[in-house]
Amino acid sequence: MTREGADDWDSVADASVAILRGCAGRNPHDRALTDLVEELRIHSAAFRARWEAHDVCFHRTGLKRSRHPAVGDLELAYEAMELPADPGLTVFAYSAEPGSTSEERLRLLADWAGGPVWADADGNGHGRPAASGRP
């Protein structure tokens, strides 16, 4: 995400650093992560201030707002699912509210990409039907 892609950049940056701090706390011996944090602290006063606030955040569900350069604003609900077979890995599933502008914009992106798109409960979709028949 870029500053141009978020109306609430400060909130997004605050949450991102808090999530990173939580990850660092769970992985204190991860050299690459430690090096990344140190580099960001050295080169970014904004990151340094957020890091030194010691905020920690664990997001499992929420709403992500962003601006796509081709279709505009998107508002997507998300849910995080940890993978028990792969400790430390998390899959995020994003979805748009049915009938919303965001859903229309996601369909448009899928059509442009030529990939599968979603079908409604009756199996009606746009373009090629999704393999599962579900969003």
Short mmCIF file of N, CA, C and O in Angstrom, two decimals:
data_model
loop_
_atom_site.label_atom_id
_atom_site.label_comp_id
_atom_site.label_asym_id
_atom_site.label_seq_id
_atom_site.Cartn_x
_atom_site.Cartn_y
_atom_site.Cartn_z
N MET A 1 0.84 -1.17 0.00
CA MET A 1 0.00 0.00 0.00
C MET A 1 0.89 1.24 0.00
O MET A 1 1.93 1.27 0.64
N THR A 2 0.46 2.22 -0.72
CA THR A 2 1.19 3.48 -0.78
C THR A 2 0.39 4.58 -0.11
O THR A 2 -0.81 4.43 0.14
N ARG A 3 1.05 5.69 0.16
CA ARG A 3 0.33 6.82 0.74
C ARG A 3 -0.83 7.25 -0.14
O ARG A 3 -1.88 7.64 0.35
N GLU A 4 -0.63 7.18 -1.46
CA GLU A 4 -1.68 7.57 -2.40
C GLU A 4 -2.85 6.59 -2.36
O GLU A 4 -3.95 6.93 -2.74
N GLY A 5 -2.61 5.37 -1.89
CA GLY A 5 -3.64 4.35 -1.87
C GLY A 5 -4.41 4.28 -0.57
O GLY A 5 -5.27 3.43 -0.41
N ALA A 6 -4.14 5.17 0.36
CA ALA A 6 -4.83 5.13 1.65
C ALA A 6 -5.21 6.53 2.09
O ALA A 6 -4.36 7.40 2.23
N ASP A 7 -6.51 6.73 2.28
CA ASP A 7 -6.97 8.02 2.78
C ASP A 7 -6.52 8.24 4.21
O ASP A 7 -6.30 9.36 4.65
N ASP A 8 -6.39 7.17 4.95
CA ASP A 8 -6.03 7.23 6.37
C ASP A 8 -4.63 6.67 6.57
O ASP A 8 -4.41 5.76 7.37
N TRP A 9 -3.65 7.22 5.85
CA TRP A 9 -2.28 6.71 5.86
C TRP A 9 -1.74 6.57 7.28
O TRP A 9 -1.11 5.56 7.60
N ASP A 10 -1.92 7.56 8.13
CA ASP A 10 -1.36 7.48 9.48
C ASP A 10 -1.91 6.28 10.24
O ASP A 10 -1.17 5.59 10.94
N SER A 11 -3.20 6.02 10.12
CA SER A 11 -3.79 4.86 10.80
C SER A 11 -3.23 3.55 10.25
O SER A 11 -2.94 2.62 11.01
N VAL A 12 -3.09 3.49 8.93
CA VAL A 12 -2.54 2.29 8.30
C VAL A 12 -1.09 2.08 8.74
O VAL A 12 -0.67 0.98 9.09
N ALA A 13 -0.30 3.16 8.76
CA ALA A 13 1.10 3.06 9.17
C ALA A 13 1.21 2.66 10.64
O ALA A 13 2.03 1.81 11.00
N ASP A 14 0.38 3.25 11.49
CA ASP A 14 0.38 2.90 12.92
C ASP A 14 0.10 1.41 13.10
O ASP A 14 0.81 0.71 13.83
N ALA A 15 -0.95 0.93 12.43
CA ALA A 15 -1.33 -0.49 12.56
C ALA A 15 -0.25 -1.40 11.99
O ALA A 15 0.06 -2.45 12.57
N SER A 16 0.35 -1.01 10.88
CA SER A 16 1.38 -1.84 10.26
C SER A 16 2.60 -2.00 11.16
O SER A 16 3.14 -3.10 11.32
N VAL A 17 3.01 -0.92 11.79
CA VAL A 17 4.17 -0.99 12.69
C VAL A 17 3.80 -1.80 13.94
O VAL A 17 4.61 -2.59 14.43
N ALA A 18 2.58 -1.64 14.43
CA ALA A 18 2.15 -2.42 15.60
C ALA A 18 2.10 -3.91 15.29
O ALA A 18 2.46 -4.75 16.12
N ILE A 19 1.68 -4.27 14.08
CA ILE A 19 1.67 -5.67 13.66
C ILE A 19 3.11 -6.19 13.55
O ILE A 19 3.42 -7.30 13.99
N LEU A 20 3.99 -5.37 12.97
CA LEU A 20 5.40 -5.76 12.85
C LEU A 20 6.03 -5.95 14.23
O LEU A 20 6.79 -6.89 14.45
N ARG A 21 5.68 -5.09 15.17
CA ARG A 21 6.21 -5.21 16.53
C ARG A 21 5.74 -6.53 17.15
O ARG A 21 6.50 -7.22 17.83
N GLY A 22 4.48 -6.88 16.93
CA GLY A 22 3.97 -8.16 17.43
C GLY A 22 4.72 -9.34 16.84
O GLY A 22 5.08 -10.29 17.53
N CYS A 23 4.98 -9.26 15.53
CA CYS A 23 5.74 -10.31 14.84
C CYS A 23 7.16 -10.40 15.41
O CYS A 23 7.67 -11.50 15.64
N ALA A 24 7.77 -9.26 15.65
CA ALA A 24 9.13 -9.25 16.21
C ALA A 24 9.15 -9.85 17.61
O ALA A 24 10.09 -10.55 17.98
N GLY A 25 8.09 -9.60 18.37
CA GLY A 25 8.01 -10.18 19.71
C GLY A 25 7.86 -11.69 19.70
O GLY A 25 8.39 -12.38 20.58
N ARG A 26 7.17 -12.20 18.69
CA ARG A 26 7.00 -13.66 18.57
C ARG A 26 8.23 -14.33 17.97
O ARG A 26 8.39 -15.54 18.08
N ASN A 27 9.10 -13.54 17.32
CA ASN A 27 10.27 -14.08 16.64
C ASN A 27 11.53 -13.29 17.01
O ASN A 27 12.17 -12.69 16.13
N PRO A 28 11.90 -13.28 18.27
CA PRO A 28 12.99 -12.41 18.71
C PRO A 28 14.36 -12.77 18.14
O PRO A 28 15.27 -11.94 18.14
N HIS A 29 14.52 -13.98 17.62
CA HIS A 29 15.82 -14.41 17.10
C HIS A 29 15.87 -14.42 15.57
O HIS A 29 16.82 -14.93 14.98
N ASP A 30 14.85 -13.81 14.94
CA ASP A 30 14.81 -13.74 13.48
C ASP A 30 15.72 -12.60 13.03
O ASP A 30 15.38 -11.43 13.13
N ARG A 31 16.89 -12.97 12.55
CA ARG A 31 17.92 -11.98 12.18
C ARG A 31 17.45 -11.05 11.06
O ARG A 31 17.68 -9.83 11.12
N ALA A 32 16.78 -11.60 10.05
CA ALA A 32 16.31 -10.77 8.94
C ALA A 32 15.29 -9.74 9.42
O ALA A 32 15.33 -8.57 9.01
N LEU A 33 14.41 -10.15 10.31
CA LEU A 33 13.41 -9.23 10.85
C LEU A 33 14.07 -8.15 11.71
O LEU A 33 13.75 -6.96 11.59
N THR A 34 15.01 -8.56 12.54
CA THR A 34 15.74 -7.61 13.37
C THR A 34 16.50 -6.60 12.51
O THR A 34 16.48 -5.39 12.78
N ASP A 35 17.13 -7.09 11.45
CA ASP A 35 17.86 -6.19 10.54
C ASP A 35 16.91 -5.22 9.84
O ASP A 35 17.23 -4.04 9.67
N LEU A 36 15.75 -5.70 9.43
CA LEU A 36 14.77 -4.85 8.78
C LEU A 36 14.31 -3.72 9.71
O LEU A 36 14.30 -2.55 9.33
N VAL A 37 13.96 -4.09 10.93
CA VAL A 37 13.52 -3.09 11.90
C VAL A 37 14.62 -2.06 12.14
O VAL A 37 14.37 -0.85 12.16
N GLU A 38 15.84 -2.52 12.29
CA GLU A 38 16.95 -1.59 12.54
C GLU A 38 17.15 -0.64 11.36
O GLU A 38 17.35 0.56 11.54
N GLU A 39 17.08 -1.18 10.15
CA GLU A 39 17.23 -0.33 8.96
C GLU A 39 16.12 0.72 8.88
O GLU A 39 16.37 1.89 8.59
N LEU A 40 14.90 0.29 9.15
CA LEU A 40 13.78 1.24 9.13
C LEU A 40 13.93 2.31 10.22
O LEU A 40 13.63 3.48 9.99
N ARG A 41 14.37 1.90 11.38
CA ARG A 41 14.58 2.86 12.47
C ARG A 41 15.64 3.89 12.12
O ARG A 41 15.51 5.07 12.45
N ILE A 42 16.69 3.47 11.42
CA ILE A 42 17.77 4.37 11.04
C ILE A 42 17.33 5.36 9.98
O ILE A 42 17.63 6.56 10.06
N HIS A 43 16.59 4.88 8.99
CA HIS A 43 16.29 5.70 7.81
C HIS A 43 14.93 6.40 7.83
O HIS A 43 14.66 7.19 6.93
N SER A 44 14.08 6.12 8.80
CA SER A 44 12.75 6.72 8.81
C SER A 44 12.39 7.22 10.21
O SER A 44 12.14 6.43 11.12
N ALA A 45 12.33 8.52 10.34
CA ALA A 45 11.95 9.12 11.63
C ALA A 45 10.50 8.74 11.98
O ALA A 45 10.19 8.50 13.15
N ALA A 46 9.64 8.66 10.98
CA ALA A 46 8.24 8.30 11.22
C ALA A 46 8.14 6.87 11.74
O ALA A 46 7.40 6.59 12.70
N PHE A 47 8.89 5.94 11.11
CA PHE A 47 8.90 4.56 11.59
C PHE A 47 9.45 4.50 13.01
O PHE A 47 8.89 3.84 13.88
N ARG A 48 10.56 5.20 13.24
CA ARG A 48 11.21 5.19 14.56
C ARG A 48 10.23 5.64 15.65
O ARG A 48 10.12 5.01 16.70
N ALA A 49 9.49 6.71 15.39
CA ALA A 49 8.53 7.21 16.38
C ALA A 49 7.44 6.17 16.64
O ALA A 49 7.05 5.95 17.80
N ARG A 50 6.96 5.54 15.58
CA ARG A 50 5.92 4.53 15.77
C ARG A 50 6.47 3.31 16.51
O ARG A 50 5.82 2.75 17.38
N TRP A 51 7.68 2.90 16.17
CA TRP A 51 8.29 1.73 16.82
C TRP A 51 8.49 2.00 18.30
O TRP A 51 8.22 1.14 19.14
N GLU A 52 8.95 3.18 18.63
CA GLU A 52 9.24 3.52 20.02
C GLU A 52 7.98 3.73 20.85
O GLU A 52 8.05 3.81 22.08
N ALA A 53 6.81 3.78 20.20
CA ALA A 53 5.54 3.85 20.93
C ALA A 53 5.20 2.51 21.59
O ALA A 53 4.36 2.44 22.49
N HIS A 54 5.86 1.42 21.15
CA HIS A 54 5.69 0.07 21.70
C HIS A 54 4.27 -0.47 21.57
O HIS A 54 3.86 -1.31 22.37
N ASP A 55 3.51 0.00 20.58
CA ASP A 55 2.18 -0.55 20.34
C ASP A 55 2.30 -1.91 19.68
O ASP A 55 3.14 -2.11 18.80
N VAL A 56 1.45 -2.85 20.10
CA VAL A 56 1.42 -4.19 19.53
C VAL A 56 -0.01 -4.48 19.12
O VAL A 56 -0.95 -4.17 19.85
N CYS A 57 -0.16 -5.07 17.95
CA CYS A 57 -1.50 -5.34 17.44
C CYS A 57 -1.53 -6.69 16.75
O CYS A 57 -0.61 -7.02 15.99
N PHE A 58 -2.57 -7.46 17.00
CA PHE A 58 -2.79 -8.72 16.31
C PHE A 58 -4.15 -8.64 15.63
O PHE A 58 -5.18 -8.69 16.28
N HIS A 59 -4.16 -8.50 14.31
CA HIS A 59 -5.40 -8.40 13.55
C HIS A 59 -5.80 -9.79 13.06
O HIS A 59 -5.01 -10.48 12.44
N ARG A 60 -7.01 -10.18 13.34
CA ARG A 60 -7.54 -11.44 12.83
C ARG A 60 -8.69 -11.19 11.86
O ARG A 60 -8.93 -11.96 10.96
N THR A 61 -9.44 -10.12 12.09
CA THR A 61 -10.52 -9.72 11.19
C THR A 61 -10.53 -8.21 11.13
O THR A 61 -10.01 -7.53 12.02
N GLY A 62 -11.12 -7.69 10.09
CA GLY A 62 -11.21 -6.25 9.99
C GLY A 62 -11.66 -5.81 8.62
O GLY A 62 -12.14 -6.61 7.81
N LEU A 63 -11.49 -4.53 8.38
CA LEU A 63 -11.88 -3.91 7.13
C LEU A 63 -10.68 -3.20 6.55
O LEU A 63 -10.02 -2.42 7.24
N LYS A 64 -10.35 -3.51 5.32
CA LYS A 64 -9.21 -2.89 4.64
C LYS A 64 -9.75 -1.96 3.57
O LYS A 64 -10.54 -2.35 2.72
N ARG A 65 -9.31 -0.72 3.64
CA ARG A 65 -9.68 0.28 2.62
C ARG A 65 -8.44 0.62 1.83
O ARG A 65 -7.39 0.89 2.40
N SER A 66 -8.57 0.62 0.51
CA SER A 66 -7.44 0.99 -0.34
C SER A 66 -7.97 1.58 -1.64
O SER A 66 -9.15 1.50 -1.94
N ARG A 67 -7.06 2.16 -2.37
CA ARG A 67 -7.41 2.76 -3.66
C ARG A 67 -6.60 2.06 -4.75
O ARG A 67 -5.38 2.12 -4.76
N HIS A 68 -7.30 1.41 -5.66
CA HIS A 68 -6.66 0.74 -6.78
C HIS A 68 -6.55 1.75 -7.92
O HIS A 68 -7.51 2.47 -8.20
N PRO A 69 -5.39 1.82 -8.58
CA PRO A 69 -5.21 2.85 -9.62
C PRO A 69 -6.17 2.71 -10.80
O PRO A 69 -6.47 3.70 -11.46
N ALA A 70 -6.67 1.52 -11.07
CA ALA A 70 -7.55 1.34 -12.22
C ALA A 70 -9.03 1.45 -11.89
O ALA A 70 -9.81 1.92 -12.71
N VAL A 71 -9.44 1.02 -10.70
CA VAL A 71 -10.88 0.99 -10.40
C VAL A 71 -11.29 1.89 -9.24
O VAL A 71 -12.47 2.05 -8.97
N GLY A 72 -10.34 2.45 -8.54
CA GLY A 72 -10.68 3.37 -7.45
C GLY A 72 -10.75 2.71 -6.09
O GLY A 72 -10.09 1.71 -5.83
N ASP A 73 -11.56 3.29 -5.23
CA ASP A 73 -11.63 2.87 -3.83
C ASP A 73 -12.24 1.48 -3.67
O ASP A 73 -13.23 1.14 -4.33
N LEU A 74 -11.62 0.70 -2.80
CA LEU A 74 -12.11 -0.64 -2.45
C LEU A 74 -12.22 -0.72 -0.93
O LEU A 74 -11.36 -0.23 -0.21
N GLU A 75 -13.27 -1.37 -0.48
CA GLU A 75 -13.46 -1.64 0.95
C GLU A 75 -13.71 -3.14 1.08
O GLU A 75 -14.73 -3.64 0.61
N LEU A 76 -12.74 -3.84 1.68
CA LEU A 76 -12.79 -5.29 1.73
C LEU A 76 -12.70 -5.78 3.17
O LEU A 76 -11.82 -5.36 3.91
N ALA A 77 -13.59 -6.69 3.53
CA ALA A 77 -13.50 -7.35 4.83
C ALA A 77 -12.41 -8.41 4.71
O ALA A 77 -12.19 -8.97 3.65
N TYR A 78 -11.69 -8.64 5.81
CA TYR A 78 -10.67 -9.69 5.77
C TYR A 78 -10.74 -10.54 7.03
O TYR A 78 -11.25 -10.12 8.06
N GLU A 79 -10.20 -11.75 6.88
CA GLU A 79 -10.08 -12.68 8.00
C GLU A 79 -8.74 -13.38 7.87
O GLU A 79 -8.37 -13.83 6.79
N ALA A 80 -8.02 -13.46 8.97
CA ALA A 80 -6.72 -14.13 8.99
C ALA A 80 -6.90 -15.56 9.49
O ALA A 80 -7.66 -15.80 10.44
N MET A 81 -6.23 -16.49 8.83
CA MET A 81 -6.29 -17.89 9.23
C MET A 81 -4.88 -18.44 9.32
O MET A 81 -4.14 -18.43 8.32
N GLU A 82 -4.49 -18.86 10.50
CA GLU A 82 -3.16 -19.43 10.68
C GLU A 82 -3.15 -20.86 10.16
O GLU A 82 -4.15 -21.56 10.22
N LEU A 83 -2.01 -21.25 9.63
CA LEU A 83 -1.87 -22.58 9.05
C LEU A 83 -1.18 -23.49 10.06
O LEU A 83 0.03 -23.38 10.28
N PRO A 84 -1.92 -24.39 10.70
CA PRO A 84 -1.33 -25.26 11.72
C PRO A 84 -0.16 -26.10 11.22
O PRO A 84 0.77 -26.37 11.95
N ALA A 85 -0.20 -26.50 9.96
CA ALA A 85 0.88 -27.32 9.40
C ALA A 85 2.13 -26.51 9.11
O ALA A 85 3.20 -27.08 8.92
N ASP A 86 2.00 -25.18 9.06
CA ASP A 86 3.13 -24.29 8.77
C ASP A 86 3.16 -23.17 9.79
O ASP A 86 2.74 -22.04 9.50
N PRO A 87 3.65 -23.44 10.99
CA PRO A 87 3.66 -22.41 12.03
C PRO A 87 4.33 -21.12 11.54
O PRO A 87 5.36 -21.14 10.87
N GLY A 88 3.68 -20.02 11.86
CA GLY A 88 4.21 -18.72 11.47
C GLY A 88 3.62 -18.19 10.17
O GLY A 88 3.80 -17.02 9.85
N LEU A 89 2.94 -19.05 9.42
CA LEU A 89 2.32 -18.60 8.17
C LEU A 89 0.84 -18.32 8.40
O LEU A 89 0.16 -19.06 9.10
N THR A 90 0.36 -17.26 7.78
CA THR A 90 -1.04 -16.86 7.91
C THR A 90 -1.58 -16.55 6.52
O THR A 90 -0.91 -15.91 5.71
N VAL A 91 -2.79 -17.01 6.25
CA VAL A 91 -3.48 -16.71 5.00
C VAL A 91 -4.55 -15.67 5.33
O VAL A 91 -5.28 -15.80 6.31
N PHE A 92 -4.64 -14.64 4.49
CA PHE A 92 -5.67 -13.63 4.64
C PHE A 92 -6.67 -13.78 3.51
O PHE A 92 -6.28 -13.82 2.34
N ALA A 93 -7.95 -13.90 3.85
CA ALA A 93 -9.01 -13.96 2.86
C ALA A 93 -9.74 -12.61 2.86
O ALA A 93 -10.10 -12.10 3.92
N TYR A 94 -9.91 -12.04 1.67
CA TYR A 94 -10.57 -10.75 1.51
C TYR A 94 -11.86 -10.95 0.74
O TYR A 94 -11.92 -11.74 -0.20
N SER A 95 -12.89 -10.21 1.12
CA SER A 95 -14.16 -10.28 0.39
C SER A 95 -14.86 -8.92 0.42
O SER A 95 -14.69 -8.15 1.37
N ALA A 96 -15.62 -8.68 -0.62
CA ALA A 96 -16.41 -7.45 -0.70
C ALA A 96 -17.85 -7.78 -0.32
O ALA A 96 -18.33 -8.90 -0.56
N GLU A 97 -18.52 -6.82 0.23
CA GLU A 97 -19.94 -6.97 0.57
C GLU A 97 -20.72 -7.24 -0.72
O GLU A 97 -20.56 -6.50 -1.70
N PRO A 98 -21.53 -8.30 -0.74
CA PRO A 98 -22.32 -8.58 -1.96
C PRO A 98 -23.16 -7.37 -2.36
O PRO A 98 -23.80 -6.72 -1.53
N GLY A 99 -23.13 -7.06 -3.65
CA GLY A 99 -23.90 -5.95 -4.18
C GLY A 99 -23.27 -4.59 -4.00
O GLY A 99 -23.82 -3.57 -4.44
N SER A 100 -22.09 -4.54 -3.38
CA SER A 100 -21.44 -3.26 -3.11
C SER A 100 -20.65 -2.77 -4.33
O SER A 100 -20.36 -3.52 -5.26
N THR A 101 -20.30 -1.51 -4.29
CA THR A 101 -19.43 -0.94 -5.32
C THR A 101 -18.10 -1.68 -5.36
O THR A 101 -17.55 -1.92 -6.43
N SER A 102 -17.60 -2.04 -4.18
CA SER A 102 -16.32 -2.78 -4.14
C SER A 102 -16.43 -4.12 -4.86
O SER A 102 -15.51 -4.53 -5.57
N GLU A 103 -17.56 -4.81 -4.69
CA GLU A 103 -17.74 -6.08 -5.39
C GLU A 103 -17.75 -5.85 -6.90
O GLU A 103 -17.10 -6.59 -7.66
N GLU A 104 -18.44 -4.82 -7.35
CA GLU A 104 -18.46 -4.50 -8.78
C GLU A 104 -17.05 -4.23 -9.30
O GLU A 104 -16.67 -4.69 -10.38
N ARG A 105 -16.27 -3.50 -8.52
CA ARG A 105 -14.91 -3.16 -8.94
C ARG A 105 -14.00 -4.38 -8.97
O ARG A 105 -13.14 -4.51 -9.84
N LEU A 106 -14.18 -5.30 -8.02
CA LEU A 106 -13.40 -6.55 -8.04
C LEU A 106 -13.76 -7.39 -9.25
O LEU A 106 -12.88 -8.00 -9.88
N ARG A 107 -15.03 -7.44 -9.58
CA ARG A 107 -15.46 -8.18 -10.78
C ARG A 107 -14.81 -7.57 -12.03
O ARG A 107 -14.36 -8.30 -12.92
N LEU A 108 -14.79 -6.28 -12.10
CA LEU A 108 -14.18 -5.60 -13.23
C LEU A 108 -12.70 -5.95 -13.34
O LEU A 108 -12.20 -6.27 -14.41
N LEU A 109 -12.00 -5.93 -12.20
CA LEU A 109 -10.58 -6.31 -12.22
C LEU A 109 -10.40 -7.76 -12.67
O LEU A 109 -9.49 -8.07 -13.44
N ALA A 110 -11.25 -8.65 -12.20
CA ALA A 110 -11.15 -10.06 -12.59
C ALA A 110 -11.41 -10.21 -14.08
O ALA A 110 -10.73 -10.98 -14.77
N ASP A 111 -12.40 -9.49 -14.62
CA ASP A 111 -12.67 -9.55 -16.06
C ASP A 111 -11.47 -9.06 -16.85
O ASP A 111 -11.10 -9.65 -17.86
N TRP A 112 -10.86 -7.98 -16.41
CA TRP A 112 -9.69 -7.44 -17.09
C TRP A 112 -8.54 -8.43 -17.08
O TRP A 112 -7.79 -8.54 -18.04
N ALA A 113 -8.39 -9.12 -15.95
CA ALA A 113 -7.29 -10.07 -15.81
C ALA A 113 -7.56 -11.36 -16.58
O ALA A 113 -6.66 -12.16 -16.80
N GLY A 114 -8.80 -11.58 -16.98
CA GLY A 114 -9.15 -12.79 -17.72
C GLY A 114 -9.20 -14.02 -16.84
O GLY A 114 -9.22 -15.14 -17.33
N GLY A 115 -9.23 -13.82 -15.53
CA GLY A 115 -9.25 -14.94 -14.60
C GLY A 115 -10.65 -15.30 -14.17
O GLY A 115 -11.63 -14.70 -14.62
N PRO A 116 -10.75 -16.30 -13.33
CA PRO A 116 -12.06 -16.70 -12.84
C PRO A 116 -12.69 -15.59 -12.02
O PRO A 116 -11.99 -14.78 -11.42
N VAL A 117 -13.99 -15.54 -12.04
CA VAL A 117 -14.72 -14.55 -11.25
C VAL A 117 -15.73 -15.28 -10.40
O VAL A 117 -15.94 -16.48 -10.53
N TRP A 118 -16.39 -14.54 -9.57
CA TRP A 118 -17.30 -15.12 -8.60
C TRP A 118 -18.66 -15.40 -9.21
O TRP A 118 -19.08 -14.76 -10.15
N ALA A 119 -19.33 -16.35 -8.62
CA ALA A 119 -20.71 -16.65 -9.01
C ALA A 119 -21.60 -16.46 -7.79
O ALA A 119 -21.16 -16.65 -6.66
N ASP A 120 -22.85 -16.10 -8.03
CA ASP A 120 -23.78 -15.96 -6.92
C ASP A 120 -24.29 -17.34 -6.51
O ASP A 120 -23.89 -18.36 -7.06
N ALA A 121 -25.20 -17.37 -5.55
CA ALA A 121 -25.69 -18.64 -5.01
C ALA A 121 -26.37 -19.49 -6.08
O ALA A 121 -26.43 -20.72 -5.98
N ASP A 122 -26.89 -18.86 -7.14
CA ASP A 122 -27.55 -19.59 -8.21
C ASP A 122 -26.58 -20.01 -9.32
O ASP A 122 -26.99 -20.57 -10.32
N GLY A 123 -25.29 -19.69 -9.14
CA GLY A 123 -24.30 -20.05 -10.13
C GLY A 123 -24.15 -19.04 -11.24
O GLY A 123 -23.47 -19.30 -12.23
N ASN A 124 -24.80 -17.90 -11.13
CA ASN A 124 -24.67 -16.86 -12.15
C ASN A 124 -23.43 -16.04 -11.87
O ASN A 124 -23.24 -15.54 -10.78
N GLY A 125 -22.58 -15.90 -12.87
CA GLY A 125 -21.36 -15.13 -12.69
C GLY A 125 -21.07 -14.29 -13.90
O GLY A 125 -21.86 -14.23 -14.85
N HIS A 126 -19.95 -13.67 -13.87
CA HIS A 126 -19.49 -12.85 -14.98
C HIS A 126 -18.23 -13.49 -15.52
O HIS A 126 -17.37 -13.91 -14.77
N GLY A 127 -18.08 -13.55 -16.83
CA GLY A 127 -16.88 -14.16 -17.40
C GLY A 127 -16.92 -15.65 -17.14
O GLY A 127 -17.96 -16.28 -17.13
N ARG A 128 -15.76 -16.23 -16.90
CA ARG A 128 -15.68 -17.65 -16.61
C ARG A 128 -16.14 -17.90 -15.18
O ARG A 128 -15.78 -17.15 -14.26
N PRO A 129 -16.90 -18.95 -14.92
CA PRO A 129 -17.34 -19.21 -13.54
C PRO A 129 -16.17 -19.64 -12.67
O PRO A 129 -15.24 -20.27 -13.13
N ALA A 130 -16.23 -19.28 -11.40
CA ALA A 130 -15.21 -19.70 -10.44
C ALA A 130 -15.31 -21.20 -10.25
O ALA A 130 -16.39 -21.78 -10.34
N ALA A 131 -14.19 -21.83 -9.97
CA ALA A 131 -14.16 -23.28 -9.82
C ALA A 131 -15.09 -23.76 -8.72
O ALA A 131 -15.75 -24.77 -8.86
N SER A 132 -15.15 -23.02 -7.62
CA SER A 132 -16.00 -23.46 -6.51
C SER A 132 -17.42 -22.95 -6.62
O SER A 132 -18.29 -23.37 -5.89
N GLY A 133 -17.64 -21.99 -7.52
CA GLY A 133 -18.97 -21.39 -7.61
C GLY A 133 -19.23 -20.40 -6.50
O GLY A 133 -20.33 -19.97 -6.29
N ARG A 134 -18.18 -20.05 -5.73
CA ARG A 134 -18.35 -19.14 -4.59
C ARG A 134 -17.27 -18.07 -4.65
O ARG A 134 -16.22 -18.29 -5.20
N PRO A 135 -17.54 -16.93 -4.02
CA PRO A 135 -16.52 -15.89 -3.97
C PRO A 135 -15.31 -16.30 -3.17
O PRO A 135 -15.34 -17.17 -2.38
#
